[in-house]
Amino acid sequence: MREVDQTLDAGEQVELHVHLDGAIKPETILYYGRKRGLPLPADTAEGLQNIIGMDMPLSLPGFLAKFDYYMPAIAGCREAIKRIAYEFVEMKAKEGVVYVEVRYSPHLLANSKVTPIPWGQKEGDVTPSDVVALVNQGLQEGERDFRVKVRSILCCMRHMPDWSLEVVELCKKYQQQGVVAIDLAGDETIPDSSLFPGHVQAYEEAVKSGIHRTVHAGEVGSPEVVKQAVENLKTERLGHGYHTLEDQALYDELRAKNMHFEVCPRSSYLTGAWKPETEHAVVRFRRDQANYSINTDDPLIFKSTLNTDYHMLKNLMDFTEDEFKRLNISSAQSSFLPENEKKELLDLLHKAYGM
């Protein structure tokens, strides 16, 4: 019997929005920092967790700066890249997750054939394509050992539109090895970054090639960013999407289309996307029976598990067992699995929930 960090009585959860590079064990960061002779801000796993982790809200850019501390220890190292993917699946198995879509930027883990080379690394021999192959290996071995179904999403970065066409090509190249979608991540406060030609062309190619699409939008950005994600990038899901609620007509239109919102409760508090004195967007989504999921986003930085997010909704917002079941069914229906595998997942959930 695997150890499960259960919230749902049924224990079977689906997670659609979690970043691989925000879900690394501090011990692993420490190990590779030492092994590669790279300076880290602390020399114990606990010390590292406290510096990287957050307890109080920061701005989105303040949160994004956290990655500078530890990404150099992992990026550009084949062994480390494969290992964080494998350990990610183990982590999710312990949380009672049966299906997860994990996302990352291949370019931010590479040190070759990427301009500029991220995190101040010297040029090496790990290309963005190598990164995807390594992550796929780690995830597949994790699936085999921990019996969790895992698929991955490749991220374009808002500030680096020059990378985006390669991202969609990698989605196509590795479509048979578990890559199911493209995402646009990073700082959405960069004005009109959804309209940068590199991103627009990549998403047009994704539509043409049958690659699924999600976009971070409306987390801290205005409803206009959401509109651009829907109209210009033809997104099928919204990462966060909370600020959609400020434009009633847009929200009504998206609900009519059954748009899926990837909600990350603890994340929204710590990035300042949600102010605790206001009603959380997820409460409105629940009231309207909208289509949404509950996700951890970056559990390393938010010092959380999926359980943390469920408890937050249960204790602070009076969410019930029935609503957790409903949203997990919605998550499975909005997953980027092919129809036959989606049906298997839904059957598994219905059985687990006694529905």
Coordinates of C-alpha atoms in Angstrom, one line a residue:
M1 CA 0.0 0.0 0.0
R2 CA 1.5 3.4 -0.9
E3 CA 1.6 6.1 1.7
V4 CA -1.0 8.6 0.7
D5 CA -1.4 12.2 2.0
Q6 CA -5.2 12.0 1.7
T7 CA -7.8 14.8 1.7
L8 CA -10.5 13.3 -0.3
D9 CA -12.1 10.2 1.3
A10 CA -11.7 8.7 -2.1
G11 CA -8.0 9.9 -2.2
E12 CA -7.9 10.0 -6.0
Q13 CA -6.9 13.4 -7.3
V14 CA -6.1 14.9 -10.7
E15 CA -3.6 17.7 -11.0
L16 CA -3.2 19.8 -14.2
H17 CA -1.1 22.8 -13.2
V18 CA 2.3 22.1 -11.5
H19 CA 5.8 23.2 -12.6
L20 CA 8.5 20.6 -12.6
D21 CA 11.2 23.2 -11.7
G22 CA 9.0 24.4 -8.8
A23 CA 8.5 20.9 -7.5
I24 CA 12.1 19.7 -6.6
K25 CA 13.2 18.2 -3.3
P26 CA 15.5 20.5 -1.4
E27 CA 17.8 17.4 -0.7
T28 CA 18.2 17.0 -4.5
I29 CA 19.1 20.6 -5.0
L30 CA 21.7 20.3 -2.2
Y31 CA 23.1 17.1 -3.6
Y32 CA 23.7 18.6 -7.1
G33 CA 24.9 21.9 -5.7
R34 CA 27.6 20.1 -3.8
K35 CA 28.4 17.6 -6.5
R36 CA 28.8 20.4 -9.1
G37 CA 30.6 22.8 -6.8
L38 CA 27.9 25.5 -7.1
P39 CA 27.2 28.0 -4.3
L40 CA 23.8 27.6 -2.6
P41 CA 22.3 30.0 0.0
A42 CA 22.2 27.3 2.7
D43 CA 23.9 24.0 3.4
T44 CA 21.1 22.0 4.9
A45 CA 17.8 20.9 3.2
E46 CA 15.8 22.6 5.9
G47 CA 17.8 25.8 5.5
L48 CA 17.4 25.7 1.8
Q49 CA 13.7 25.1 2.1
N50 CA 13.3 28.2 4.3
I51 CA 15.2 30.5 1.9
I52 CA 13.5 29.2 -1.2
G53 CA 10.1 28.8 0.4
M54 CA 7.5 31.4 1.1
D55 CA 5.2 32.0 4.1
M56 CA 4.1 35.5 3.3
P57 CA 3.0 37.1 0.0
L58 CA 5.5 38.5 -2.5
S59 CA 4.9 40.1 -5.9
L60 CA 4.9 37.8 -8.9
P61 CA 8.4 39.1 -9.9
G62 CA 9.5 38.6 -6.3
F63 CA 8.3 35.0 -6.5
L64 CA 10.0 34.4 -9.8
A65 CA 13.3 35.6 -8.4
K66 CA 13.3 32.5 -6.1
F67 CA 14.3 30.3 -9.0
D68 CA 17.6 32.1 -9.3
Y69 CA 18.7 30.4 -6.0
Y70 CA 18.5 26.8 -7.1
M71 CA 18.0 26.4 -10.8
P72 CA 21.8 26.6 -11.5
A73 CA 22.2 23.4 -9.4
I74 CA 19.9 21.4 -11.7
A75 CA 20.1 23.0 -15.2
G76 CA 22.5 21.6 -17.7
C77 CA 23.0 18.3 -15.7
R78 CA 21.6 15.2 -17.4
E79 CA 21.5 13.1 -14.2
A80 CA 19.8 15.9 -12.2
I81 CA 17.1 16.6 -14.9
K82 CA 16.1 13.0 -15.1
R83 CA 16.1 12.6 -11.3
I84 CA 13.9 15.6 -10.6
A85 CA 11.3 14.1 -13.1
Y86 CA 11.4 10.7 -11.4
E87 CA 11.2 12.1 -7.9
F88 CA 8.3 14.3 -9.0
V89 CA 6.2 11.2 -9.8
E90 CA 7.1 9.7 -6.4
M91 CA 6.0 12.9 -4.7
K92 CA 2.6 12.8 -6.5
A93 CA 2.1 9.2 -5.6
K94 CA 2.4 10.1 -1.9
E95 CA -0.2 12.8 -2.4
G96 CA -2.8 10.4 -3.8
V97 CA -2.7 11.8 -7.3
V98 CA -3.7 9.3 -10.0
Y99 CA -3.1 11.6 -13.0
V100 CA -0.9 14.7 -13.4
E101 CA 0.2 17.0 -16.1
V102 CA 3.5 18.5 -15.3
R103 CA 5.0 21.5 -17.1
Y104 CA 8.4 23.1 -17.6
S105 CA 10.5 25.2 -20.0
P106 CA 13.0 22.9 -21.9
H107 CA 15.2 26.0 -22.5
L108 CA 15.5 26.9 -18.8
L109 CA 17.1 23.5 -18.1
A110 CA 19.4 23.5 -21.1
N111 CA 22.9 24.8 -21.6
S112 CA 23.5 24.3 -25.3
K113 CA 21.7 25.6 -28.4
V114 CA 19.9 28.1 -26.3
T115 CA 20.4 31.9 -26.4
P116 CA 21.0 33.3 -23.9
I117 CA 22.2 30.4 -21.8
P118 CA 20.1 30.7 -18.6
W119 CA 21.3 31.0 -15.0
G120 CA 24.8 32.2 -16.0
Q121 CA 25.8 28.6 -17.0
K122 CA 28.8 28.0 -19.1
E123 CA 28.0 26.4 -22.5
G124 CA 27.6 22.6 -22.2
D125 CA 26.0 19.9 -24.3
V126 CA 22.4 19.6 -23.0
T127 CA 20.0 21.0 -25.6
P128 CA 16.3 21.8 -25.1
S129 CA 15.5 18.6 -27.0
D130 CA 17.8 16.6 -24.7
V131 CA 16.0 18.1 -21.7
V132 CA 12.7 16.8 -23.0
A133 CA 14.1 13.4 -23.7
L134 CA 15.6 13.2 -20.1
V135 CA 12.4 14.4 -18.4
N136 CA 10.4 11.9 -20.4
Q137 CA 12.7 9.1 -19.2
G138 CA 12.4 10.1 -15.6
L139 CA 8.6 10.5 -15.8
Q140 CA 8.2 7.1 -17.6
E141 CA 10.3 5.3 -15.0
G142 CA 8.3 7.1 -12.2
E143 CA 5.0 6.0 -13.8
R144 CA 6.3 2.4 -13.9
D145 CA 7.5 2.4 -10.2
F146 CA 4.8 4.5 -8.6
R147 CA 1.7 3.7 -10.7
V148 CA 0.8 7.3 -11.4
K149 CA -0.2 8.4 -14.9
V150 CA 1.9 11.4 -16.0
R151 CA 1.9 13.6 -19.1
S152 CA 3.9 16.8 -19.7
I153 CA 3.4 20.3 -21.1
L154 CA 6.2 22.4 -22.6
C155 CA 6.3 26.1 -21.7
C156 CA 7.1 29.1 -23.8
M157 CA 8.4 32.0 -21.7
R158 CA 6.7 35.4 -22.1
H159 CA 10.0 37.3 -22.1
M160 CA 11.6 34.9 -24.7
P161 CA 9.4 34.8 -27.8
D162 CA 12.5 33.6 -29.8
W163 CA 12.2 30.2 -28.1
S164 CA 8.6 29.6 -28.8
L165 CA 8.7 28.1 -32.3
E166 CA 11.2 25.5 -31.0
V167 CA 8.9 24.7 -28.1
V168 CA 6.0 23.8 -30.4
E169 CA 8.4 21.7 -32.6
L170 CA 9.5 19.8 -29.5
C171 CA 5.8 19.3 -28.6
K172 CA 5.4 17.7 -32.1
K173 CA 8.6 15.7 -31.8
Y174 CA 7.8 14.2 -28.4
Q175 CA 4.0 13.8 -28.8
Q176 CA 4.3 10.0 -28.8
Q177 CA 6.4 10.1 -25.6
G178 CA 4.0 11.8 -23.3
V179 CA 4.1 15.5 -24.2
V180 CA 0.5 16.6 -24.5
A181 CA 0.4 20.4 -24.7
I182 CA 2.1 23.8 -25.0
D183 CA 1.9 26.6 -22.4
L184 CA 2.9 30.2 -22.1
A185 CA 4.4 31.0 -18.7
G186 CA 6.4 33.8 -17.0
D187 CA 5.7 37.4 -16.3
E188 CA 2.3 38.3 -17.7
T189 CA 2.7 41.9 -16.7
I190 CA 5.0 42.4 -19.7
P191 CA 2.7 44.5 -21.9
D192 CA 1.0 42.6 -24.7
S193 CA 3.4 39.7 -24.4
S194 CA 0.7 37.4 -25.6
L195 CA 0.9 39.2 -28.9
F196 CA 4.6 38.8 -29.5
P197 CA 4.9 37.2 -33.0
G198 CA 7.0 34.3 -31.7
H199 CA 4.3 33.2 -29.3
V200 CA 1.4 33.8 -31.8
Q201 CA 3.2 31.8 -34.5
A202 CA 3.9 29.0 -32.1
Y203 CA 0.3 28.8 -31.0
E204 CA -0.9 28.9 -34.6
E205 CA 1.4 26.0 -35.4
A206 CA 0.0 24.2 -32.3
V207 CA -3.6 24.6 -33.6
K208 CA -2.5 23.3 -37.0
S209 CA -0.7 20.3 -35.6
G210 CA -3.3 19.3 -33.1
I211 CA -1.2 20.2 -30.0
H212 CA -3.3 21.1 -27.0
R213 CA -2.9 24.6 -25.6
T214 CA -3.0 26.3 -22.1
V215 CA -1.8 29.8 -21.2
H216 CA -1.0 31.5 -17.9
A217 CA -3.4 34.5 -18.0
G218 CA -5.4 36.6 -15.5
E219 CA -3.3 35.5 -12.5
V220 CA -2.1 39.0 -11.8
G221 CA -2.9 40.4 -15.3
S222 CA -6.1 42.0 -16.5
P223 CA -9.0 40.4 -18.3
E224 CA -7.4 41.8 -21.5
V225 CA -4.6 39.2 -21.1
V226 CA -7.2 36.5 -20.7
K227 CA -9.0 37.8 -23.9
Q228 CA -5.7 37.6 -25.8
A229 CA -5.1 34.1 -24.6
V230 CA -8.5 33.0 -25.8
E231 CA -8.8 35.0 -29.1
N232 CA -5.2 35.3 -30.3
L233 CA -3.6 32.1 -28.8
K234 CA -6.8 29.9 -29.0
T235 CA -6.1 28.5 -25.6
E236 CA -8.2 25.6 -24.4
R237 CA -7.5 26.1 -20.7
L238 CA -6.5 29.1 -18.5
G239 CA -3.6 29.0 -16.0
H240 CA -5.2 30.7 -13.0
G241 CA -7.6 33.1 -14.9
Y242 CA -8.9 34.8 -11.7
H243 CA -9.1 38.3 -13.1
T244 CA -11.5 37.1 -15.8
L245 CA -14.2 37.9 -13.2
E246 CA -13.5 41.6 -13.6
D247 CA -15.1 41.4 -17.1
Q248 CA -18.6 39.9 -16.6
A249 CA -19.2 39.5 -20.4
L250 CA -15.9 37.7 -20.9
Y251 CA -16.6 35.4 -17.9
D252 CA -20.1 34.6 -19.2
E253 CA -18.7 33.8 -22.6
L254 CA -16.0 31.6 -21.2
R255 CA -18.4 29.7 -19.0
A256 CA -20.7 29.2 -21.9
K257 CA -17.7 27.6 -23.7
N258 CA -16.9 25.5 -20.7
M259 CA -13.4 27.0 -20.4
H260 CA -11.3 25.3 -17.8
F261 CA -9.6 27.4 -15.1
E262 CA -6.5 25.9 -13.5
V263 CA -6.8 27.3 -10.0
C264 CA -3.9 27.3 -7.5
P265 CA -5.2 28.5 -4.2
R266 CA -2.1 28.7 -2.0
S267 CA -0.1 30.1 -4.9
S268 CA -2.6 32.8 -5.5
Y269 CA -2.2 34.0 -1.9
L270 CA 1.6 33.9 -1.9
T271 CA 2.1 35.6 -5.2
G272 CA -0.4 38.4 -4.2
A273 CA -2.7 37.3 -7.0
W274 CA -5.5 37.1 -4.4
K275 CA -6.0 39.4 -1.4
P276 CA -7.4 37.5 1.6
E277 CA -9.8 40.3 2.4
T278 CA -11.6 39.6 -0.9
E279 CA -13.6 36.6 -2.0
H280 CA -11.4 34.1 -3.9
A281 CA -12.3 33.6 -7.5
V282 CA -12.6 29.9 -6.8
V283 CA -15.6 30.6 -4.5
R284 CA -17.3 32.2 -7.4
F285 CA -16.3 29.3 -9.7
R286 CA -17.9 26.9 -7.2
R287 CA -21.0 28.9 -6.9
D288 CA -21.4 29.0 -10.7
Q289 CA -20.5 25.3 -11.1
A290 CA -17.8 26.5 -13.5
N291 CA -15.1 24.1 -14.9
Y292 CA -11.9 24.3 -12.8
S293 CA -9.2 22.2 -11.1
I294 CA -7.2 22.6 -7.9
N295 CA -3.4 22.6 -8.2
T296 CA -0.2 23.2 -6.3
D297 CA 1.7 25.3 -9.0
D298 CA 5.1 25.4 -7.3
P299 CA 5.1 23.2 -4.2
L300 CA 8.8 23.7 -3.4
I301 CA 8.4 27.4 -3.1
F302 CA 5.0 27.4 -1.5
K303 CA 6.0 24.7 1.0
S304 CA 2.9 22.7 0.1
T305 CA 1.4 19.5 -1.1
L306 CA -1.9 19.2 -2.9
N307 CA -3.3 18.5 0.5
T308 CA -2.4 22.0 1.6
D309 CA -4.6 23.5 -1.2
Y310 CA -7.5 21.2 -0.4
H311 CA -7.3 22.1 3.3
M312 CA -7.2 25.8 2.5
L313 CA -10.5 25.4 0.5
K314 CA -12.1 23.2 3.1
N315 CA -11.1 25.3 6.2
L316 CA -11.3 28.8 4.8
M317 CA -13.9 28.5 2.1
D318 CA -16.2 25.7 3.3
F319 CA -15.6 23.4 0.4
T320 CA -17.3 20.0 0.7
E321 CA -16.3 16.5 -0.2
D322 CA -18.9 16.5 -3.0
E323 CA -17.4 19.6 -4.5
F324 CA -13.9 18.1 -4.4
K325 CA -15.3 15.1 -6.3
R326 CA -17.0 17.3 -8.8
L327 CA -13.9 19.4 -9.5
N328 CA -11.7 16.3 -9.9
I329 CA -14.2 14.9 -12.5
S330 CA -14.1 18.3 -14.3
S331 CA -10.3 18.1 -14.2
A332 CA -10.2 14.7 -15.7
Q333 CA -12.7 15.8 -18.5
S334 CA -10.5 18.9 -19.2
S335 CA -7.2 16.9 -19.2
F336 CA -5.2 16.7 -22.4
L337 CA -5.4 12.9 -22.6
P338 CA -6.8 11.3 -25.8
E339 CA -10.5 10.4 -25.4
N340 CA -10.0 6.6 -24.8
E341 CA -7.5 7.3 -21.9
K342 CA -9.7 10.1 -20.6
K343 CA -12.6 7.7 -20.4
E344 CA -10.4 5.2 -18.4
L345 CA -9.4 8.0 -16.0
L346 CA -13.1 9.0 -15.5
D347 CA -14.1 5.4 -14.9
L348 CA -11.4 5.1 -12.3
L349 CA -12.6 8.3 -10.5
H350 CA -16.2 7.4 -10.7
K351 CA -15.4 4.0 -9.1
A352 CA -13.2 5.5 -6.4
Y353 CA -15.9 8.1 -5.6
G354 CA -18.7 5.5 -5.6
M355 CA -20.5 7.5 -8.3

